[in-house]
Amino acid sequence: MNGISRFKTLETFQPQAARILKNGITGNRLSHAYIFEGPMGTHKLSTAYLLAQRILCLNPQTDDEPCGVCQNCIRIQHGTHPNVFLVKADGEQIKKEQIKSLIVEFARMSVEKGSRIYIIDEAERMNQDASNTLLKQMEEPLADIYAILLTTNSNALLKTIVSRAQPIHFKPIDRSVIKEGLMALKVNELAANVIPEYTNNLEEAQKIADSKELMGILELVVELYKIAGKKEASMTLRFKETADRVLTNVATMDYFLMLVILYQKDILNAKLYHFDQLVYKTERQQIETLSKSTSQNTIQSMLEKMLALKAKLRYNINYALAFDLLIAQLERGFYRGT
Ligand SMILES: [Zn+2]
């Protein structure tokens, strides 16, 4: 586990969740069942681990943070503490057997003294049998057990389960927080502006910034649009030279397309004089030039083509051909005067 290891950090991302949990700790009235509800990438899982650490920490700090260095804190960080149990979907669903084995595991003598905490990730994936088994456990809880259910949609959970737990809402992360996080890591301004548009998960954003491959794709997109509209260079050729090397799988293609779509939207925004909405702020001059060298219709129709290709990425299409075609069409859309 990595990510959020202190409530102080959690406050930056999820002030409300941090406040509720800290109040529970300080007042010694933590609920025995929580539902953390919120979109992907809102730090629900690392918050669950943070809470587990605080509950089991051997040496809690005066400010109510877990110490982070005791035997229990370390084992929770490494996912090896026997009293902390994570249930994840086995395939599409969380099955009854998984909930049963959780209950059996917790009843065993090998579990250490003290509190036991189970975390169910993507709890909405529990099938009917699994939900009923969990409900039974929640109705007759063993002493000193904490349940933390994580979900993107608590409406998909049994109402009887929801009514037994305290809900905590996790809000989508503010893009400016991700940007600040990246700037603090000395990520260049271009990437710090663009990556938060791709993910609102700081950990994922950091991974992208650390990846030579993904940073190279961002540079390629910027370069391609620099070439667009230039007489002496070919966007299509430049793309063909590099595509095989950088667009190696569906994930990188999806990322590339998303970056192109964001750039194309910037050109549209420049055409409409919405300069405050630019994502590629460092490229403003080039974006403005390009917006003047094409029509609004062309910009929009290209955007639609890009979105259509993005939707098709899941299917087994001839990617190389589809991408070559897209870039060639894009290039033709700009007057090539300068
Ligand atoms: Zn500790």
Short mmCIF file of C-alpha atoms and ligand atoms in Angstrom, two decimals:
data_model
loop_
_atom_site.label_atom_id
_atom_site.label_comp_id
_atom_site.label_asym_id
_atom_site.label_seq_id
_atom_site.Cartn_x
_atom_site.Cartn_y
_atom_site.Cartn_z
CA MET A 1 0.00 0.00 0.00
CA ASN A 2 1.16 3.52 -0.67
CA GLY A 3 -0.48 6.89 -0.94
CA ILE A 4 -2.08 8.59 2.01
CA SER A 5 -0.44 7.72 5.30
CA ARG A 6 -1.59 10.61 7.48
CA PHE A 7 -4.91 12.29 8.18
CA LYS A 8 -3.14 15.60 7.59
CA THR A 9 -2.58 14.55 3.96
CA LEU A 10 -6.10 13.20 3.64
CA GLU A 11 -7.42 16.63 4.63
CA THR A 12 -6.02 18.09 1.40
CA PHE A 13 -7.94 15.64 -0.76
CA GLN A 14 -11.00 14.70 1.28
CA PRO A 15 -11.51 17.28 4.04
CA GLN A 16 -14.94 15.98 5.00
CA ALA A 17 -13.90 12.34 5.27
CA ALA A 18 -10.80 13.35 7.23
CA ARG A 19 -12.88 15.37 9.67
CA ILE A 20 -15.48 12.64 10.28
CA LEU A 21 -12.86 9.96 10.85
CA LYS A 22 -10.68 12.13 13.06
CA ASN A 23 -13.68 13.10 15.18
CA GLY A 24 -14.51 9.42 15.55
CA ILE A 25 -10.98 8.68 16.71
CA THR A 26 -10.65 11.64 19.05
CA GLY A 27 -14.04 11.06 20.63
CA ASN A 28 -13.43 7.33 20.78
CA ARG A 29 -16.65 6.68 18.91
CA LEU A 30 -15.66 5.18 15.60
CA SER A 31 -18.48 3.41 13.83
CA HIS A 32 -18.08 -0.35 13.42
CA ALA A 33 -19.16 -0.19 9.80
CA TYR A 34 -18.39 2.45 7.20
CA ILE A 35 -19.31 2.84 3.59
CA PHE A 36 -16.82 4.95 1.67
CA GLU A 37 -18.68 6.06 -1.42
CA GLY A 38 -17.13 8.05 -4.26
CA PRO A 39 -15.71 7.87 -7.79
CA MET A 40 -12.58 5.95 -8.70
CA GLY A 41 -9.34 7.64 -7.77
CA THR A 42 -10.65 9.45 -4.70
CA HIS A 43 -8.37 7.64 -2.22
CA LYS A 44 -11.01 5.41 -0.65
CA LEU A 45 -8.72 2.40 -0.32
CA SER A 46 -5.74 4.26 1.09
CA THR A 47 -8.08 5.98 3.56
CA ALA A 48 -9.35 2.56 4.66
CA TYR A 49 -5.76 1.45 5.27
CA LEU A 50 -5.00 4.69 7.07
CA LEU A 51 -7.94 4.08 9.40
CA ALA A 52 -6.82 0.48 9.96
CA GLN A 53 -3.35 1.74 10.85
CA ARG A 54 -4.74 4.22 13.30
CA ILE A 55 -6.93 1.59 14.96
CA LEU A 56 -4.09 -0.92 15.35
CA CYS A 57 -1.12 1.44 15.82
CA LEU A 58 0.88 0.60 18.94
CA ASN A 59 2.05 4.14 19.39
CA PRO A 60 -0.53 6.66 18.14
CA GLN A 61 0.80 10.20 17.99
CA THR A 62 -0.51 13.03 20.14
CA ASP A 63 -2.15 14.55 17.06
CA ASP A 64 -4.02 11.26 16.56
CA GLU A 65 -2.00 10.15 13.56
CA PRO A 66 -0.75 6.57 13.33
CA CYS A 67 2.99 6.47 14.02
CA GLY A 68 3.77 4.78 10.70
CA VAL A 69 6.80 2.96 12.10
CA CYS A 70 5.54 0.44 14.68
CA GLN A 71 5.24 -3.26 13.91
CA ASN A 72 1.52 -2.96 13.22
CA CYS A 73 1.74 0.14 11.03
CA ILE A 74 4.50 -1.45 8.96
CA ARG A 75 2.66 -4.73 8.48
CA ILE A 76 -0.51 -2.91 7.42
CA GLN A 77 1.54 -0.89 4.92
CA HIS A 78 2.88 -4.16 3.52
CA GLY A 79 -0.52 -5.83 3.52
CA THR A 80 0.67 -8.58 5.84
CA HIS A 81 -1.18 -7.84 9.07
CA PRO A 82 -3.42 -10.85 9.89
CA ASN A 83 -6.07 -8.61 11.45
CA VAL A 84 -6.59 -6.55 8.31
CA PHE A 85 -8.39 -8.38 5.56
CA LEU A 86 -9.03 -7.06 2.05
CA VAL A 87 -11.74 -8.61 -0.11
CA LYS A 88 -11.61 -7.86 -3.85
CA ALA A 89 -13.70 -9.09 -6.74
CA ASP A 90 -12.62 -12.46 -8.03
CA GLY A 91 -13.31 -11.79 -11.69
CA GLU A 92 -16.48 -9.76 -12.16
CA GLN A 93 -18.07 -10.56 -8.83
CA ILE A 94 -17.40 -10.87 -5.14
CA LYS A 95 -18.71 -14.32 -4.33
CA LYS A 96 -20.25 -15.83 -1.24
CA GLU A 97 -17.20 -18.04 -0.62
CA GLN A 98 -15.01 -14.96 -0.36
CA ILE A 99 -17.17 -13.44 2.37
CA LYS A 100 -17.37 -16.80 4.12
CA SER A 101 -13.61 -17.24 4.13
CA LEU A 102 -13.30 -13.74 5.57
CA ILE A 103 -15.59 -14.68 8.45
CA VAL A 104 -13.78 -17.98 9.02
CA GLU A 105 -10.41 -16.25 8.92
CA PHE A 106 -11.49 -13.76 11.56
CA ALA A 107 -12.81 -16.47 13.86
CA ARG A 108 -9.49 -18.31 13.86
CA MET A 109 -7.21 -18.29 16.86
CA SER A 110 -4.22 -17.30 14.74
CA VAL A 111 -5.60 -13.80 14.47
CA GLU A 112 -3.80 -11.54 16.86
CA LYS A 113 -5.43 -9.90 19.85
CA GLY A 114 -6.98 -6.52 19.25
CA SER A 115 -9.25 -5.08 16.63
CA ARG A 116 -9.90 -6.74 13.31
CA ILE A 117 -10.70 -4.76 10.20
CA TYR A 118 -12.05 -5.96 6.91
CA ILE A 119 -12.16 -3.87 3.78
CA ILE A 120 -14.39 -4.80 0.86
CA ASP A 121 -13.23 -3.07 -2.31
CA GLU A 122 -15.86 -2.45 -5.00
CA ALA A 123 -18.53 -3.72 -2.63
CA GLU A 124 -21.16 -3.19 -5.34
CA ARG A 125 -19.72 -6.28 -7.01
CA MET A 126 -20.99 -8.56 -4.24
CA ASN A 127 -23.56 -10.93 -5.67
CA GLN A 128 -26.80 -11.66 -3.86
CA ASP A 129 -25.42 -14.62 -1.88
CA ALA A 130 -22.33 -12.70 -0.85
CA SER A 131 -24.44 -9.73 0.25
CA ASN A 132 -26.69 -11.93 2.36
CA THR A 133 -23.72 -13.62 4.00
CA LEU A 134 -22.15 -10.28 4.81
CA LEU A 135 -25.44 -8.96 6.15
CA LYS A 136 -25.65 -11.86 8.58
CA GLN A 137 -22.17 -11.02 9.83
CA MET A 138 -23.12 -7.36 10.22
CA GLU A 139 -26.25 -8.29 12.14
CA GLU A 140 -24.31 -10.35 14.67
CA PRO A 141 -20.90 -8.77 14.65
CA LEU A 142 -18.09 -10.29 16.65
CA ALA A 143 -16.69 -7.82 19.14
CA ASP A 144 -14.07 -5.36 17.99
CA ILE A 145 -14.57 -5.81 14.28
CA TYR A 146 -14.60 -2.91 11.86
CA ALA A 147 -16.11 -3.15 8.41
CA ILE A 148 -15.14 -0.72 5.65
CA LEU A 149 -17.04 -1.08 2.40
CA LEU A 150 -15.75 0.85 -0.60
CA THR A 151 -18.07 1.58 -3.47
CA THR A 152 -18.65 3.90 -6.39
CA ASN A 153 -22.40 3.46 -5.96
CA SER A 154 -24.03 2.67 -2.64
CA ASN A 155 -27.43 2.36 -4.35
CA ALA A 156 -26.15 -0.92 -5.72
CA LEU A 157 -25.72 -2.33 -2.19
CA LEU A 158 -28.41 -4.05 -0.14
CA LYS A 159 -30.41 -1.40 1.70
CA THR A 160 -30.15 -3.47 4.86
CA ILE A 161 -26.36 -3.33 4.60
CA VAL A 162 -26.34 0.40 3.93
CA SER A 163 -28.58 1.05 6.94
CA ARG A 164 -26.07 -0.65 9.22
CA ALA A 165 -23.13 1.47 8.16
CA GLN A 166 -22.12 5.08 8.39
CA PRO A 167 -21.72 6.58 4.92
CA ILE A 168 -18.77 8.83 4.12
CA HIS A 169 -18.74 10.56 0.76
CA PHE A 170 -15.52 10.91 -1.19
CA LYS A 171 -15.57 13.78 -3.64
CA PRO A 172 -13.82 13.92 -7.01
CA ILE A 173 -10.37 15.37 -6.49
CA ASP A 174 -9.91 18.98 -7.49
CA ARG A 175 -7.62 19.16 -10.52
CA SER A 176 -5.70 22.04 -9.00
CA VAL A 177 -4.69 19.77 -6.10
CA ILE A 178 -3.26 17.23 -8.56
CA LYS A 179 -1.45 20.01 -10.40
CA GLU A 180 0.07 21.33 -7.19
CA GLY A 181 1.12 17.79 -6.26
CA LEU A 182 2.88 17.40 -9.61
CA MET A 183 4.52 20.82 -9.41
CA ALA A 184 5.83 19.90 -5.96
CA LEU A 185 7.51 16.91 -7.62
CA LYS A 186 9.22 19.24 -10.12
CA VAL A 187 7.17 17.94 -13.04
CA ASN A 188 7.39 20.40 -15.95
CA GLU A 189 4.60 22.92 -16.41
CA LEU A 190 3.26 21.35 -19.60
CA ALA A 191 2.75 17.97 -17.92
CA ALA A 192 1.48 19.52 -14.69
CA ASN A 193 -1.25 21.26 -16.71
CA VAL A 194 -2.22 18.31 -18.89
CA ILE A 195 -1.97 15.18 -16.73
CA PRO A 196 -4.66 16.29 -14.21
CA GLU A 197 -7.09 16.35 -17.14
CA TYR A 198 -6.35 12.69 -17.77
CA THR A 199 -6.60 11.42 -14.21
CA ASN A 200 -7.84 12.83 -10.91
CA ASN A 201 -5.83 10.29 -8.99
CA LEU A 202 -2.58 11.76 -7.69
CA GLU A 203 -0.82 8.41 -7.52
CA GLU A 204 -1.68 7.65 -11.13
CA ALA A 205 -0.68 11.19 -12.12
CA GLN A 206 2.71 10.67 -10.46
CA LYS A 207 3.16 7.38 -12.26
CA ILE A 208 2.49 9.05 -15.60
CA ALA A 209 4.96 11.83 -14.79
CA ASP A 210 7.56 9.20 -13.83
CA SER A 211 7.05 7.22 -17.04
CA LYS A 212 9.48 8.09 -19.83
CA GLU A 213 7.18 6.39 -22.29
CA LEU A 214 4.06 8.37 -21.33
CA MET A 215 5.93 11.67 -21.05
CA GLY A 216 7.33 10.95 -24.51
CA ILE A 217 3.80 10.57 -25.87
CA LEU A 218 2.85 13.97 -24.44
CA GLU A 219 5.88 15.50 -26.14
CA LEU A 220 4.94 13.78 -29.38
CA VAL A 221 1.43 15.28 -29.32
CA VAL A 222 2.85 18.76 -28.78
CA GLU A 223 5.39 18.19 -31.55
CA LEU A 224 2.78 16.91 -34.01
CA TYR A 225 0.67 20.01 -33.54
CA LYS A 226 3.78 22.16 -33.95
CA ILE A 227 4.32 20.52 -37.33
CA ALA A 228 0.64 20.89 -38.30
CA GLY A 229 0.23 23.69 -40.77
CA LYS A 230 3.93 23.90 -41.59
CA LYS A 231 4.76 23.55 -45.25
CA GLU A 232 8.20 22.06 -44.83
CA ALA A 233 7.27 19.23 -42.45
CA SER A 234 4.73 16.44 -42.44
CA MET A 235 2.67 15.59 -39.41
CA THR A 236 1.67 12.30 -41.01
CA LEU A 237 5.26 11.26 -41.66
CA ARG A 238 6.43 12.27 -38.21
CA PHE A 239 3.61 10.21 -36.71
CA LYS A 240 4.44 7.18 -38.84
CA GLU A 241 8.08 7.38 -37.77
CA THR A 242 7.24 7.18 -34.09
CA ALA A 243 3.85 5.48 -33.75
CA ASP A 244 5.08 1.87 -33.79
CA ARG A 245 7.53 2.62 -31.05
CA VAL A 246 5.30 4.60 -28.69
CA LEU A 247 1.77 3.33 -29.27
CA THR A 248 2.47 -0.22 -28.22
CA ASN A 249 -0.82 -1.20 -26.60
CA VAL A 250 -4.41 -0.11 -26.10
CA ALA A 251 -3.55 1.80 -22.91
CA THR A 252 -0.92 3.98 -24.62
CA MET A 253 -3.22 4.49 -27.63
CA ASP A 254 -6.01 5.58 -25.34
CA TYR A 255 -3.63 7.97 -23.58
CA PHE A 256 -2.34 9.38 -26.87
CA LEU A 257 -5.87 9.90 -28.18
CA MET A 258 -6.96 11.59 -24.98
CA LEU A 259 -4.03 14.00 -25.22
CA VAL A 260 -4.84 14.74 -28.86
CA ILE A 261 -8.51 15.30 -27.98
CA LEU A 262 -7.53 17.76 -25.24
CA TYR A 263 -5.29 19.65 -27.68
CA GLN A 264 -8.01 19.69 -30.30
CA LYS A 265 -10.47 21.04 -27.72
CA ASP A 266 -7.96 23.76 -26.95
CA ILE A 267 -7.94 24.76 -30.61
CA LEU A 268 -11.73 24.91 -30.51
CA ASN A 269 -11.64 27.01 -27.34
CA ALA A 270 -9.11 29.35 -28.94
CA LYS A 271 -11.39 29.69 -31.97
CA LEU A 272 -14.15 30.71 -29.56
CA TYR A 273 -11.80 33.04 -27.64
CA HIS A 274 -12.15 30.95 -24.46
CA PHE A 275 -8.47 31.25 -23.69
CA ASP A 276 -9.01 30.83 -19.97
CA GLN A 277 -10.06 27.23 -20.63
CA LEU A 278 -6.89 26.11 -22.38
CA VAL A 279 -5.31 22.95 -20.99
CA TYR A 280 -2.02 23.21 -22.92
CA LYS A 281 -1.41 26.68 -21.50
CA THR A 282 2.27 26.61 -22.40
CA GLU A 283 1.33 26.08 -26.08
CA ARG A 284 -1.04 29.00 -26.29
CA GLN A 285 0.70 30.73 -29.16
CA GLN A 286 0.70 27.65 -31.38
CA ILE A 287 -2.90 26.82 -30.45
CA GLU A 288 -3.96 30.33 -31.41
CA THR A 289 -2.12 30.11 -34.73
CA LEU A 290 -3.71 26.76 -35.54
CA SER A 291 -7.17 28.00 -34.60
CA LYS A 292 -6.80 30.74 -37.21
CA SER A 293 -5.70 28.32 -39.90
CA THR A 294 -8.80 26.15 -39.90
CA SER A 295 -12.56 26.43 -39.60
CA GLN A 296 -14.66 25.72 -36.55
CA ASN A 297 -16.48 23.02 -38.50
CA THR A 298 -13.25 21.23 -39.33
CA ILE A 299 -12.07 21.40 -35.72
CA GLN A 300 -15.35 19.95 -34.51
CA SER A 301 -15.59 17.23 -37.10
CA MET A 302 -12.02 16.13 -36.26
CA LEU A 303 -12.93 16.07 -32.57
CA GLU A 304 -15.85 13.80 -33.37
CA LYS A 305 -13.59 11.46 -35.36
CA MET A 306 -11.15 11.30 -32.45
CA LEU A 307 -13.90 10.49 -29.96
CA ALA A 308 -15.30 7.83 -32.29
CA LEU A 309 -11.89 6.19 -32.59
CA LYS A 310 -11.44 6.31 -28.83
CA ALA A 311 -14.75 4.51 -28.36
CA LYS A 312 -13.64 1.86 -30.87
CA LEU A 313 -10.34 1.11 -29.14
CA ARG A 314 -11.91 -1.71 -27.18
CA TYR A 315 -12.77 -3.58 -30.35
CA ASN A 316 -10.40 -5.45 -32.49
CA ILE A 317 -9.80 -2.92 -35.21
CA ASN A 318 -6.72 -2.26 -37.28
CA TYR A 319 -5.32 0.37 -34.96
CA ALA A 320 -2.30 1.35 -37.00
CA LEU A 321 -4.39 2.09 -40.05
CA ALA A 322 -7.08 3.95 -38.08
CA PHE A 323 -4.49 6.17 -36.40
CA ASP A 324 -2.61 6.91 -39.64
CA LEU A 325 -5.88 7.91 -41.24
CA LEU A 326 -6.85 10.13 -38.34
CA ILE A 327 -3.55 12.02 -38.35
CA ALA A 328 -3.64 12.42 -42.14
CA GLN A 329 -7.16 13.87 -41.95
CA LEU A 330 -6.12 16.12 -39.10
CA GLU A 331 -3.19 17.44 -41.09
CA ARG A 332 -5.33 18.16 -44.14
CA GLY A 333 -7.64 20.25 -41.96
CA PHE A 334 -5.09 23.01 -41.44
CA TYR A 335 -4.19 25.51 -44.19
CA ARG A 336 -0.55 24.91 -44.82
CA GLY A 337 0.72 28.40 -45.43
CA THR A 338 3.29 29.20 -42.81
ZN ZN B 1 2.04 2.65 14.52
#
